[in-house]
Short mmCIF file of C-alpha atoms and ligand atoms in Angstrom, two decimals:
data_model
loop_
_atom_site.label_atom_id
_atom_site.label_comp_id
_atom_site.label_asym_id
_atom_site.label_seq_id
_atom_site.Cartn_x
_atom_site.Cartn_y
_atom_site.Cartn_z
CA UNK J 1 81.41 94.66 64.69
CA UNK J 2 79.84 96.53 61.34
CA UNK J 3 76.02 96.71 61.85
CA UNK J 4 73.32 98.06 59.90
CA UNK J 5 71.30 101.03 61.75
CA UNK J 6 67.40 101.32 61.15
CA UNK J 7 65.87 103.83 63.86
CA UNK J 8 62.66 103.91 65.16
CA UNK J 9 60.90 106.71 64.21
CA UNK J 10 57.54 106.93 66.86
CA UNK J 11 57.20 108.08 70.43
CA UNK J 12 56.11 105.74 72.57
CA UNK J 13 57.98 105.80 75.83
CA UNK J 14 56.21 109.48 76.83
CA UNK J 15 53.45 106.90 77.25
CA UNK J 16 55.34 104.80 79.63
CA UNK J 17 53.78 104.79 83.14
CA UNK J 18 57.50 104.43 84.99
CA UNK J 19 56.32 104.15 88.17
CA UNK J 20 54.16 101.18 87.15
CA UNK J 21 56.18 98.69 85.61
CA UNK J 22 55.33 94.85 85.00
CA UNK J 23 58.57 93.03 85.05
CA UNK J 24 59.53 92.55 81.64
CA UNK J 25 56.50 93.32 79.74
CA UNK J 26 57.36 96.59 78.18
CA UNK J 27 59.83 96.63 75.52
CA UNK J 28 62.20 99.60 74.81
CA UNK J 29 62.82 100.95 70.88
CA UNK J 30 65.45 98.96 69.54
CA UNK J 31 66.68 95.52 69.66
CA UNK J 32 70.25 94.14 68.30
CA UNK J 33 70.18 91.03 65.70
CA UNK J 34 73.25 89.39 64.75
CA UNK J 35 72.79 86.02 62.65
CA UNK J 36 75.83 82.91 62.97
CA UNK J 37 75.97 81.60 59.15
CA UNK J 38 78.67 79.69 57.95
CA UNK J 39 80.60 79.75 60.76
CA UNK J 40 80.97 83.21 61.62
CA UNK J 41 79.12 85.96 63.05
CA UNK J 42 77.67 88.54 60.80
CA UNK J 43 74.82 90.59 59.46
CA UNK J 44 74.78 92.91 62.36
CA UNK J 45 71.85 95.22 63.01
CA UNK J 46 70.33 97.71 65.75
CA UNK J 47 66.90 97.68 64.56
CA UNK J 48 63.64 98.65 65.96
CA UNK J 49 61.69 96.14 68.58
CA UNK J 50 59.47 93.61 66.65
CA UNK J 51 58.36 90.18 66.26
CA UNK J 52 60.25 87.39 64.81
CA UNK J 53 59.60 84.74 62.29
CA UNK J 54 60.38 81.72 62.14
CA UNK J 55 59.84 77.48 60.34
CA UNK J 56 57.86 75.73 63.67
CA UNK J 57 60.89 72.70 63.08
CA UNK J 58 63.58 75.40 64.45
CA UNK J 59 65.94 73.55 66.62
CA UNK J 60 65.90 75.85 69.69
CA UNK J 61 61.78 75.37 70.05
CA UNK J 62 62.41 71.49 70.47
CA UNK J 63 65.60 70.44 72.04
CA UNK J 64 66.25 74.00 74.07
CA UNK J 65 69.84 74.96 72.34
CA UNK J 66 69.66 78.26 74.45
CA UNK J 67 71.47 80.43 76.38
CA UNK J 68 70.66 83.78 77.93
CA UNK J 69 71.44 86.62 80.09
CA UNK J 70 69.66 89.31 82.64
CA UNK J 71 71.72 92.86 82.79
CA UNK J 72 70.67 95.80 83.87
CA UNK J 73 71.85 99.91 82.98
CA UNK J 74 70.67 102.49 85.90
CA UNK J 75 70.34 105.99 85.72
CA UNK J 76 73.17 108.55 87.28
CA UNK J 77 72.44 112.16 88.32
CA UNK J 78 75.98 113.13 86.83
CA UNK J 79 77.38 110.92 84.15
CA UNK J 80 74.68 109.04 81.84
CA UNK J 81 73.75 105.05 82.33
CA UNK J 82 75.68 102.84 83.67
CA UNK J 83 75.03 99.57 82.35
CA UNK J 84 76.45 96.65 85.46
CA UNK J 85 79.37 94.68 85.14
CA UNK J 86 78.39 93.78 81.57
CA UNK J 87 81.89 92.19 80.35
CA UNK J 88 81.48 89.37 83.53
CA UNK J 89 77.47 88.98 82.23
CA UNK J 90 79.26 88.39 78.48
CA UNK J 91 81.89 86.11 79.40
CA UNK J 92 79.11 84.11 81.11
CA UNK J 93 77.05 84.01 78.09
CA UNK J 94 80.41 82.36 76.50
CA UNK J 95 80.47 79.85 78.90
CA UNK J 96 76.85 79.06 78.84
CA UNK J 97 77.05 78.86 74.90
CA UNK J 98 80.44 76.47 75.38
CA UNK J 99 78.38 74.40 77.41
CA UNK J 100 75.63 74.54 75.49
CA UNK J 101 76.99 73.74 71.91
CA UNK J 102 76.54 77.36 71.16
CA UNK J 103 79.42 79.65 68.90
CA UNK J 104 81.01 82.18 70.88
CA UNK J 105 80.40 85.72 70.51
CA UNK J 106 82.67 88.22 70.40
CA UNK J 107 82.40 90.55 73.47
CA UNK J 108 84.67 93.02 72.58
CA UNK J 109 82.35 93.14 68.95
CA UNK J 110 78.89 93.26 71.12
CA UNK J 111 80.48 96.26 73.69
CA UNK J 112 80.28 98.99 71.40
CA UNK J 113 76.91 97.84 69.77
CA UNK J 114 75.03 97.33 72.93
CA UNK J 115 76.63 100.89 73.58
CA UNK J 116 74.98 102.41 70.32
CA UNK J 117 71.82 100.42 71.13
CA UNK J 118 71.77 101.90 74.91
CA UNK J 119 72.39 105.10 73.78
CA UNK J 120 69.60 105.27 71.04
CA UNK J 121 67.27 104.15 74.06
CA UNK J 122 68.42 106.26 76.66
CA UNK J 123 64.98 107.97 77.60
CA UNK J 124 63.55 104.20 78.75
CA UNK J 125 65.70 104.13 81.46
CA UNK J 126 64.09 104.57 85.16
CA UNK J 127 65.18 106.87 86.73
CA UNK J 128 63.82 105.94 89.96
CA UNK J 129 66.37 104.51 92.44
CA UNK J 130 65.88 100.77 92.34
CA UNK J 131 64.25 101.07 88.93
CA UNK J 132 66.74 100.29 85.94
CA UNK J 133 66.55 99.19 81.98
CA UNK J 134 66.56 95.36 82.38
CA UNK J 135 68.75 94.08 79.18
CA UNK J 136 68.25 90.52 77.86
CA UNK J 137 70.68 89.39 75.51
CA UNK J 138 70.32 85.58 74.00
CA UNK J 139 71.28 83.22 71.69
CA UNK J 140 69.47 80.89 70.00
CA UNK J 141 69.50 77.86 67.40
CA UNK J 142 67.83 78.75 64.23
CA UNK J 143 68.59 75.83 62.14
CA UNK J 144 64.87 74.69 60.60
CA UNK J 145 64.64 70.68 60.34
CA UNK J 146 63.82 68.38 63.48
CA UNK J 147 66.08 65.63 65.10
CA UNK J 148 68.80 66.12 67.62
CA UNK J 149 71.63 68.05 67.14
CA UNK J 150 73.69 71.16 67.30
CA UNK J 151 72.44 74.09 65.04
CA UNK J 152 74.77 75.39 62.44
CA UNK J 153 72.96 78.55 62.45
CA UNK J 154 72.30 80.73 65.52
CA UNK J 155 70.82 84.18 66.25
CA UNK J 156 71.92 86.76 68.59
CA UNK J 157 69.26 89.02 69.99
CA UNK J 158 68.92 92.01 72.68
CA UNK J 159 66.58 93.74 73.86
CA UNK J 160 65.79 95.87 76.52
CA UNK J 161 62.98 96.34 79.51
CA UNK J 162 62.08 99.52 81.88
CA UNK J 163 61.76 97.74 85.06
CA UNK J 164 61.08 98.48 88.64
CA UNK J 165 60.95 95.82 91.80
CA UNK J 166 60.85 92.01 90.43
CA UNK J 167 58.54 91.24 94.03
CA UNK J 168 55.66 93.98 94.39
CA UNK J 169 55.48 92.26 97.85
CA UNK J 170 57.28 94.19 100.55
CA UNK J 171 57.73 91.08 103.25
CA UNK J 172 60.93 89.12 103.33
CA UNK J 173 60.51 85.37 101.03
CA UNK J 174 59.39 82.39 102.06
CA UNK J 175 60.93 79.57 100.81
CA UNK J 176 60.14 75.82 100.54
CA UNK J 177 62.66 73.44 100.20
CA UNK J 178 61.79 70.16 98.34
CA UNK J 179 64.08 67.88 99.15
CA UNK J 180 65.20 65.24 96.67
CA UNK J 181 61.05 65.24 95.69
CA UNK J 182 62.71 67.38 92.87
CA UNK J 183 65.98 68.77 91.91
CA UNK J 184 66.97 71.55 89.74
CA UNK J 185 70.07 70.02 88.03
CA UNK J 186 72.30 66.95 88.17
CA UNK J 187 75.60 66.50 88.73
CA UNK J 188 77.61 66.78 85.52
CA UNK J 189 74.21 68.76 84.34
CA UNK J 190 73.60 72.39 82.92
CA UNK J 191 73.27 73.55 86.54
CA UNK J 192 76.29 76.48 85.63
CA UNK J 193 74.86 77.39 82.47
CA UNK J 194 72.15 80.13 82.10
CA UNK J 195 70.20 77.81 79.61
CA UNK J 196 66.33 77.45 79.54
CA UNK J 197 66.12 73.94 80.33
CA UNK J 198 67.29 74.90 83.97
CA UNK J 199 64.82 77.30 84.42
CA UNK J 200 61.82 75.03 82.51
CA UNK J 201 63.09 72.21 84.66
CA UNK J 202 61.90 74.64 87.85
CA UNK J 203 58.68 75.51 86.72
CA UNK J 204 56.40 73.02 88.50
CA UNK J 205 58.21 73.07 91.74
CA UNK J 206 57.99 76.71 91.92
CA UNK J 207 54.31 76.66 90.84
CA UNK J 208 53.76 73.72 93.27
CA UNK J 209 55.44 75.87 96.10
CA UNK J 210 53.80 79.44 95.42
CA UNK J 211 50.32 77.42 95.32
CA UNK J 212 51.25 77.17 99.15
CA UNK J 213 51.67 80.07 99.51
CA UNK J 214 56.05 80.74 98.87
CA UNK J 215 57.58 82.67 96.68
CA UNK J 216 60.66 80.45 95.76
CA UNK J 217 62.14 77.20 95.62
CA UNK J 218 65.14 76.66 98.00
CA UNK J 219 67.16 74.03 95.96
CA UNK J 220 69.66 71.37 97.11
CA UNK J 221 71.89 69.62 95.16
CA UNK J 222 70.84 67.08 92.55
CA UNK J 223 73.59 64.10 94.06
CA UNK J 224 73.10 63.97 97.24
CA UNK J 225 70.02 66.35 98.56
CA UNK J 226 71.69 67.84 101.38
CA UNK J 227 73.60 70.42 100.36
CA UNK J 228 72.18 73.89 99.77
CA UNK J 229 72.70 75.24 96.06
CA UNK J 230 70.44 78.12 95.29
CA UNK J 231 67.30 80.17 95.34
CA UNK J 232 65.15 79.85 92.06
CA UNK J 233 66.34 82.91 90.49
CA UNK J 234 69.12 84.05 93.30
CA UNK J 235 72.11 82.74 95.07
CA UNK J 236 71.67 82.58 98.58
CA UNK J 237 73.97 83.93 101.60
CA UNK J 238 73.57 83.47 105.32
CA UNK J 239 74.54 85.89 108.25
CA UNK J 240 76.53 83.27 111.21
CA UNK J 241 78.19 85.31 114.15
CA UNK J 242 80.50 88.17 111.90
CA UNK J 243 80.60 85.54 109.15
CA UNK J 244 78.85 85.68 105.91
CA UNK J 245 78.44 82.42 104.09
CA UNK J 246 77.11 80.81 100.60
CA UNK J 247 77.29 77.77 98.64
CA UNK J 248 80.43 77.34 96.80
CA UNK J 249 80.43 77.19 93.69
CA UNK J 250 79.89 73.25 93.20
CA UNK J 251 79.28 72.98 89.27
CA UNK J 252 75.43 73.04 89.75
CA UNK J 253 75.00 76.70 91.47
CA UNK J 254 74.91 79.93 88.81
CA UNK J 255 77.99 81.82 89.24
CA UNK J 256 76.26 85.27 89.95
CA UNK J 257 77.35 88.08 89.49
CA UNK J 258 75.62 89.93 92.21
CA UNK J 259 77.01 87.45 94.53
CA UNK J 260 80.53 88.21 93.59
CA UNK J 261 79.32 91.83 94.04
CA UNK J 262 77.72 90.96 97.18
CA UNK J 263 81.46 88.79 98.56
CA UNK J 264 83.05 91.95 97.72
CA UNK J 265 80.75 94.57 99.17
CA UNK J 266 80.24 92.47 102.72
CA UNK J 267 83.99 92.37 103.27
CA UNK J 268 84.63 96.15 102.30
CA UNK J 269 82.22 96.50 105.17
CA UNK J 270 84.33 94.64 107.24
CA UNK J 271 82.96 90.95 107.36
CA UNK J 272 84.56 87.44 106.97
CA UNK J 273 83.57 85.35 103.84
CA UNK J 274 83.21 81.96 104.03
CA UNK J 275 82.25 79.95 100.39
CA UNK J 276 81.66 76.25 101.20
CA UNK J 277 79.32 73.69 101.37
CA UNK J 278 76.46 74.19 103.18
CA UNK J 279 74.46 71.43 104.51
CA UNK J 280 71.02 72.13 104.73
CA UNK J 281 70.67 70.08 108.20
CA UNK J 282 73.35 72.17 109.88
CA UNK J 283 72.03 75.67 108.58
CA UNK J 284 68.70 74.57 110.06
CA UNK J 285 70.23 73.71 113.21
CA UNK J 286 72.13 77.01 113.16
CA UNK J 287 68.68 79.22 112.49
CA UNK J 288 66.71 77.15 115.47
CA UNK J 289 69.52 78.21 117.68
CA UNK J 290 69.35 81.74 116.21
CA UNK J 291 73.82 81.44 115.34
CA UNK J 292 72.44 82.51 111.95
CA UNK J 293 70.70 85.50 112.44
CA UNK J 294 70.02 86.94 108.58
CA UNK J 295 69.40 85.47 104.97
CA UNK J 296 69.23 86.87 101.57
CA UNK J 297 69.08 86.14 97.95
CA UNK J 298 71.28 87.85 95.47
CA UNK J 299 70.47 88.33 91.88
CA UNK J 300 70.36 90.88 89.05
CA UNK J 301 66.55 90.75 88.69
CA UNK J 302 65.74 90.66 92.47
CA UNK J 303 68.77 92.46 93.62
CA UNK J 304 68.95 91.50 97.27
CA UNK J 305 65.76 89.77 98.80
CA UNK J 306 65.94 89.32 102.23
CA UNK J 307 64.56 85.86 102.98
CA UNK J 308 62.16 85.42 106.48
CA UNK J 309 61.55 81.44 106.49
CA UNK J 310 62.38 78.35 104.96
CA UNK J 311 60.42 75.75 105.52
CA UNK J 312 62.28 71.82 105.58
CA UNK J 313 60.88 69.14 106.05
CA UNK J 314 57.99 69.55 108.85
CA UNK J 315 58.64 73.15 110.10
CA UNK J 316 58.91 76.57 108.22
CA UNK J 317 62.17 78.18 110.32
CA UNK J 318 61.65 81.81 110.83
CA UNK J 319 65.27 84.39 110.60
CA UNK J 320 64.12 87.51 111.86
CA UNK J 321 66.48 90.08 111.55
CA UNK J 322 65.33 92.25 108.21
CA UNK J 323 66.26 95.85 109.89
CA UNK J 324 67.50 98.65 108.96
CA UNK J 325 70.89 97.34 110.65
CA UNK J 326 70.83 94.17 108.70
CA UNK J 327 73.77 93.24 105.88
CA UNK J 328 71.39 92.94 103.28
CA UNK J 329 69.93 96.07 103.76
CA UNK J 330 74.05 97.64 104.13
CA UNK J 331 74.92 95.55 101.16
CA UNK J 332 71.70 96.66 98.92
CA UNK J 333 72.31 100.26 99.51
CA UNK J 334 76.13 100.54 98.53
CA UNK J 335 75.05 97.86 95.25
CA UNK J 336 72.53 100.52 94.38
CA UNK J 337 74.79 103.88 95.39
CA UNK J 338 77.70 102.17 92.80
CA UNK J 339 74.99 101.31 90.01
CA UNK J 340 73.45 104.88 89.98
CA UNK J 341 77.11 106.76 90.57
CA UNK J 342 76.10 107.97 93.98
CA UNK J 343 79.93 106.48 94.93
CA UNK J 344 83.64 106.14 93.37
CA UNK J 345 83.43 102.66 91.65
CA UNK J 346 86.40 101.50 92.87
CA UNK J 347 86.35 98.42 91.06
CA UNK J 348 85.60 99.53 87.75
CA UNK J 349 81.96 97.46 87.67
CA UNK J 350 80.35 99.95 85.43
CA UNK J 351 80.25 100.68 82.10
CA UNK J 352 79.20 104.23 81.67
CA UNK J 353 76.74 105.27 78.24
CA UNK J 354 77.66 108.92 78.24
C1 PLP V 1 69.36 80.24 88.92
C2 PLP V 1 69.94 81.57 89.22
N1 PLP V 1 70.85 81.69 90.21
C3 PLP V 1 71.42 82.87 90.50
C4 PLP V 1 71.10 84.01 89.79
C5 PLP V 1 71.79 85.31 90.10
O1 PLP V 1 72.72 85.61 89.10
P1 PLP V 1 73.09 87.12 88.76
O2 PLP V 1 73.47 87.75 90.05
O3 PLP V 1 74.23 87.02 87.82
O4 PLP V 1 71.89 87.73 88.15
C6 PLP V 1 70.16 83.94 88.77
C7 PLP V 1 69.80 85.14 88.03
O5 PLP V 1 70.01 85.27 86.90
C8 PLP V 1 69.57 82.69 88.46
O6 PLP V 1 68.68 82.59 87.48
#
């Protein structure tokens, strides 16, 4: 794609504090803006951070035509950044935007400008292990003029975060499972799209839960409330016997990508796989009798979260294994030695800024 280049010409990030990040309140140099106008995708530029303006009837702001992604480029000793598995977070944005009413965007077209972009930026990214440049591409609807309906003009944006740990706290989660006192999605819903409605639907039961003292929502389906779907930011895996196992992918869960990362990594280390529905009666009957002896949450802001209780009903269940020994911790290192080239990546998951 032909873009427009305006540089920024200051120095802020030798003021950055690296080693005290808030998630996703510092904001690196540049930012890409691509516009959708009469039915195509044009007016390309990488241009430095700033506000936006905009007429208060845009159509995003009211009826939520959004869709969004979380990315994130680590630092390498050897070879530059490598930014993780960004064609499978792309294609998802399609398929968000599909579902969503949205205009494709060209990946192929957005590759070699996030590239430029990433490049220009290079100095804001971590280089802490752990720590990476946390990249948030979106699209949004632009058209100005109330009343329902798809936009016919959209806007691509990017831009880019320094960040460190998403949970300053160091204990495994506690999660609180609702029920059917409220869902995340329904069936035939927006559960597989990363669209801000899903996430604004989850804002009072989360706020609800951390008042007593969680940290996330444990959700079940929207049908029939009794079958695990996710964590409020993470897909969720259990350790049973030599088996791992997660919610398949139903229509409501987020297909993550650390989870197919995490399916792939866990049988490289030599364990069985199972993807299937998981009913939340019969996973709490497994943890009382201690048959499931580890949980985690996968995702790209919260890598892997080992989880230490879920409470159901009456009783918080406590899993107790969060050792050295344990999957997640097996699983989080090799994740971490691919994304900062400590190891061949054997599957090709990163795409390397030289
Ligand atoms: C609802 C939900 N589920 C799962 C995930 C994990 O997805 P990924 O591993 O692609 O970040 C996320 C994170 O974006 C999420 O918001």
């Amino acid at each position: 794609m032909d873009y427009e280049l305006k540089k920024f010409s200051g120095n802020r990030v030798d003021n950055i504090d690296f080693l005290n990040l808030d998630f996703g309140r510092t904001f690196s140099d540049h930012m890409i803006q691509i516009h959708y106008k009469g039915g195509k995708w044009s007016d390309a530029q990488i241009k430095p951070f700033e506000n936006l303006s905009f007429s208060p009837s845009m159509l995003s702001l009211h009826y939520g035509q959004t869709v969004f992604e979380g990315v994130k480029a680590f630092f390498t000793e050897s070879s530059g950044i490598n930014v993780f598995r960004i064609k499978d977070h792309l294609n998802r944005l399609n398929r968000s935007a599909a579902r969503m009413c949205i205009p494709e965007i060209s990946p192929q077209g957005l590759l070699a400008m996030i590239s430029d972009c990433l490049s220009l930026d290079k100095s804001w990214v971590p280089k802490e292990r752990g720590s990476s440049l946390y990249i948030r591409p979106f699209i949004f609807a632009t058209d100005a003029g109330i009343g329902l309906r798809p936009s016919s003009e959209y806007m691509f944006i990017m831009f880019t975060c320094p960040v460190d740990s998403y949970y300053k706290k160091s204990r495994p989660l506690r999660l609180l499972c609702f029920g059917d006192e409220y869902i995340r999605c329904a069936k035939g819903g927006t559960g597989e799209a990363k669209t801000a409605g899903n996430y604004a639907a989850s804002l009072l039961p989360t706020k609800i839960a951390e008042e007593k003292g969680f940290d996330q929502v444990l959700w079940l389906d929207g049908k029939s409330s009794r079958y695990i779907d996710e964590i409020g930011t993470m897909n969720i895996f259990f350790v049973r016997g030599d088996t791992l196992i997660t919610p398949v992918l139903s229509g409501s869960v987020l297909d993550g990508i650390t989870r197919r990362s995490v399916i792939t990594l866990a049988k490289d280390l030599g364990w069985k796989v199972e993807e299937k529905p998981l009913a939340i009666e019969e996973i709490q009957k497994d943890i009382r009798s201690g048959e499931i002896h580890e949980c985690f949450g996968s995702g790209t802001a919260v890598g892997i979260s080992s989880v230490g209780s879920i409470q159901y009903g009456e009783h918080e269940l406590k899993i107790e294994n969060h050792n050295q020994e344990s999957l997640a911790q097996k699983v989080r290192e090799s994740l971490l030695d691919i994304q900062h080239g400590a190891v061949e990546d054997l599957y090709g998951w990163n795409f390397l800024i030289p």
